XYZ file of N, CA and C in Angstrom:
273
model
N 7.888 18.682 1.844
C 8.064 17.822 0.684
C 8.041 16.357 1.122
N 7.082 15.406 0.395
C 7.383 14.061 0.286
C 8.473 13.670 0.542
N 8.798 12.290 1.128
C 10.172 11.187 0.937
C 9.484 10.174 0.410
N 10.151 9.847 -1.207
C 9.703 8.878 -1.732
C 10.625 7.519 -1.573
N 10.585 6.245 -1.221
C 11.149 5.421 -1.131
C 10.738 3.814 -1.802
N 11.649 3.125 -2.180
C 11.546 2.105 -3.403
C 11.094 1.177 -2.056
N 10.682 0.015 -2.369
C 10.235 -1.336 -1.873
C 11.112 -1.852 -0.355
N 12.436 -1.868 -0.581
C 13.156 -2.825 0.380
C 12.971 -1.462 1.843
N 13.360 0.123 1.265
C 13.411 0.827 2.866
C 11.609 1.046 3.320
N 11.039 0.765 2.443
C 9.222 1.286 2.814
C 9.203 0.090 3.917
N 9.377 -1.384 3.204
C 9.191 -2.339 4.180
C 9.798 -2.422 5.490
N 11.313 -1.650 5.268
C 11.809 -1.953 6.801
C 11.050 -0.579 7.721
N 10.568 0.324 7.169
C 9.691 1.824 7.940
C 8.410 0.594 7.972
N 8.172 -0.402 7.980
C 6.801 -0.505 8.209
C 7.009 -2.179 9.239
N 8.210 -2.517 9.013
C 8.429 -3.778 10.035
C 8.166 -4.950 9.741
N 7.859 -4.982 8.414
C 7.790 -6.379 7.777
C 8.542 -6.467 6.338
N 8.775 -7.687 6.243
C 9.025 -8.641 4.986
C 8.550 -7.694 3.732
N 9.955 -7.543 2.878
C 9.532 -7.035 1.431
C 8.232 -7.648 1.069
N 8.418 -8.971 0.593
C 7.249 -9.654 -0.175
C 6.261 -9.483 0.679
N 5.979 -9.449 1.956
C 4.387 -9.383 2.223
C 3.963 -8.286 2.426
N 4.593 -7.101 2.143
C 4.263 -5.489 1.964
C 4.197 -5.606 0.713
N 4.750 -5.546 -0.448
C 4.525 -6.001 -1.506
C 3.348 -6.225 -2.235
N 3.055 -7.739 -1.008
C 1.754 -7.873 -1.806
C 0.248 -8.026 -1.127
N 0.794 -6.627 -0.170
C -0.333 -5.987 -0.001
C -0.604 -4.651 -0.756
N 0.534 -4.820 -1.029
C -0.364 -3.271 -2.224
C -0.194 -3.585 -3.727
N 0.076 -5.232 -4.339
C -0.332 -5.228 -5.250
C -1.725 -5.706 -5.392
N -2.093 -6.157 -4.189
C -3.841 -6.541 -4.149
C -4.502 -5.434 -4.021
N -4.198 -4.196 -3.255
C -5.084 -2.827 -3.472
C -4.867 -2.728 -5.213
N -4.033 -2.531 -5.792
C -3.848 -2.119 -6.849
C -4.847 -3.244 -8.076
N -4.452 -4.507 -8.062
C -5.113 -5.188 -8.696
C -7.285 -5.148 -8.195
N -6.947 -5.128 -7.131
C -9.219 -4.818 -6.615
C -8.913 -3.135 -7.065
N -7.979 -2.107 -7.477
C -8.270 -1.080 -7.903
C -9.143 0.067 -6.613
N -8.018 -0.538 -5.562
C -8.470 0.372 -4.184
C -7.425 1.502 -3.837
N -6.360 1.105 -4.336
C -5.225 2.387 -4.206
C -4.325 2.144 -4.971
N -3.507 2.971 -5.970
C -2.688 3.321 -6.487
C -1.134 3.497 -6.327
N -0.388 2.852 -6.429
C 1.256 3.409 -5.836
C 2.066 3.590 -7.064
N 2.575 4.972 -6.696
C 2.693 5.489 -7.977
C 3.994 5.344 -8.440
N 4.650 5.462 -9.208
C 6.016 4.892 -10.139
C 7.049 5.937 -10.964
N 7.966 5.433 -10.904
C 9.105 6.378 -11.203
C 10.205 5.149 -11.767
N 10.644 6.012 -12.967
C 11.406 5.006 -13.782
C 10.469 3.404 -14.004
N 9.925 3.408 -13.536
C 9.079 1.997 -14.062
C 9.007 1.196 -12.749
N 9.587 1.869 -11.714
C 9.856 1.142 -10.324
C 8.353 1.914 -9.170
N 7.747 1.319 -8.168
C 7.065 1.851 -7.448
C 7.743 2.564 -6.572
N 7.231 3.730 -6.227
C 7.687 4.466 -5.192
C 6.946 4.465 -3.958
N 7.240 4.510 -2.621
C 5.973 5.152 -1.963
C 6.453 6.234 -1.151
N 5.097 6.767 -0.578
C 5.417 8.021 0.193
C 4.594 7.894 1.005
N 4.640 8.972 1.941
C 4.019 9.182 3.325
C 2.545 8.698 3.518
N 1.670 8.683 2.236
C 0.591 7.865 1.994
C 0.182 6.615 2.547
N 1.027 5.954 1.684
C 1.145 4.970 1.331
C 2.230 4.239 3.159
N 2.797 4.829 3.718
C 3.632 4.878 4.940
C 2.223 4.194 5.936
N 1.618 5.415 6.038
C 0.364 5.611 7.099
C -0.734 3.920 6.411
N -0.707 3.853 5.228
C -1.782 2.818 4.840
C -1.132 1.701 5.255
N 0.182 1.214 5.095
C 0.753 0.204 5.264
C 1.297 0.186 6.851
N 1.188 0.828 7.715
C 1.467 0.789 8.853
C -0.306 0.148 9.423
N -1.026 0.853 8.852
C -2.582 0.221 9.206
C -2.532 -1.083 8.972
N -2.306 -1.592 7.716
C -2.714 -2.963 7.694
C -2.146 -3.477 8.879
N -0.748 -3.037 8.827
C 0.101 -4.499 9.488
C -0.280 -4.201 11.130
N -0.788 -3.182 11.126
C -1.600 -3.330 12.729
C -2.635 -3.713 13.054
N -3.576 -4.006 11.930
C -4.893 -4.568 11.857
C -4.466 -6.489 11.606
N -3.570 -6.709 10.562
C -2.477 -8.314 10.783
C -2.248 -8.370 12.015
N -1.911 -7.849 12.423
C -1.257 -7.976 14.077
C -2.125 -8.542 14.954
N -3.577 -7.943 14.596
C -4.652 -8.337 15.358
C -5.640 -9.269 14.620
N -4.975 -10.030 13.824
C -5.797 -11.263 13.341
C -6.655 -10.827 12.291
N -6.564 -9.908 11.645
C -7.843 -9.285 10.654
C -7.731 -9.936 9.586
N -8.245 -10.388 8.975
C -7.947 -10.803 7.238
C -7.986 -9.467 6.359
N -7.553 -9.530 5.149
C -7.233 -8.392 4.438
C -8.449 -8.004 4.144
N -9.233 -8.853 3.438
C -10.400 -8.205 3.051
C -11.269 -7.183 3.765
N -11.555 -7.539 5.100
C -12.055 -6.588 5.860
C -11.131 -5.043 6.196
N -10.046 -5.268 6.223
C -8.904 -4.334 6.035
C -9.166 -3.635 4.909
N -9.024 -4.386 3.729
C -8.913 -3.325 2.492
C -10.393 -2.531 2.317
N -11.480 -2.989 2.907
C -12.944 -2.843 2.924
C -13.144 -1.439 3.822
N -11.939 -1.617 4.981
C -11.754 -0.077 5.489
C -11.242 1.015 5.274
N -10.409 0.542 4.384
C -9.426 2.006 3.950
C -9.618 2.727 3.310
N -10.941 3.026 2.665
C -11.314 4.191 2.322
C -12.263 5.084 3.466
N -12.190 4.903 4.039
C -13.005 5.459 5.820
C -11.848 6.386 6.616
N -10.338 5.682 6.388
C -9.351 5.920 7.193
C -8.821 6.725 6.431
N -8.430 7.046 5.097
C -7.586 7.456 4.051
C -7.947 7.950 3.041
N -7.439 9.007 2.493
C -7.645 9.151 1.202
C -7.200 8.614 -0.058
N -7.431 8.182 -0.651
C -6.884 6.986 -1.262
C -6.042 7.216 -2.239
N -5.229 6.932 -3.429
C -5.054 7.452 -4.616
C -5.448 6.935 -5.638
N -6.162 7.795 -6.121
C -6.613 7.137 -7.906
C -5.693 6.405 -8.532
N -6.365 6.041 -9.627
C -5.124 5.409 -10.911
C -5.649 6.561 -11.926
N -4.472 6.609 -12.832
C -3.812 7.560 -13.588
C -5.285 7.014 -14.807
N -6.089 8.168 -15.503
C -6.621 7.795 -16.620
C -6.318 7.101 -17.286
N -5.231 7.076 -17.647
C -4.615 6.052 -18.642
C -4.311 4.193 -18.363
N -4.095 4.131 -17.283
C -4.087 3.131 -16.657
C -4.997 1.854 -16.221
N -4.562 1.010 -16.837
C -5.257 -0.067 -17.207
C -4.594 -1.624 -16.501
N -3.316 -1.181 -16.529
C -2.717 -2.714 -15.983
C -1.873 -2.684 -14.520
N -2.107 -3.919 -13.927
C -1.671 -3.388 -12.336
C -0.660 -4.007 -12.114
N 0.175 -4.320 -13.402
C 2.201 -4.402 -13.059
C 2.967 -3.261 -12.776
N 4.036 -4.069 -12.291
C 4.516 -2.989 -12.133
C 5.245 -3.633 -10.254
């Protein structure tokens, strides 16, 4: 079974700053490259989302800009859709 976890423990499993984990996956979400999915109206993540965000910040580490980053992660990952219904990337 999954461990789903809210914003502040994902960031410390991944070694950086709430806000700049944050908003690296509200830029997947807004270019509509991956999905993080929600509970009570809050994002959750899981083991997915663990492994994707451990990539970036090792590809940051090594000077990458995001774009080329986010340009890879469908090569590395399976990604997650957005929900049919879904149209707006708050949240």
């Amino acid at each position: 079974m999954d461990e789903y976890c809210l914003i502040n423990d994902f960031a410390k499993k991944i070694g950086q700053h709430q806000n700049t984990v944050d908003g690296w996956f509200k830029q997947l979400e807004e270019r509509r490259i991956h999905y993080v999915n929600r509970a009570n109206g809050k994002k959750v993540y899981n083991s997915l989302d663990l492994q994707i965000g451990l990539y970036i910040r090792d590809k940051r580490e090594k000077k990458w800009a995001l774009d080329p980053i986010f340009s890879e992660l469908p090569e590395h990952f399976e990604l997650r859709p957005f929900p049919p219904d879904n149209t707006a990337t708050s949240g």
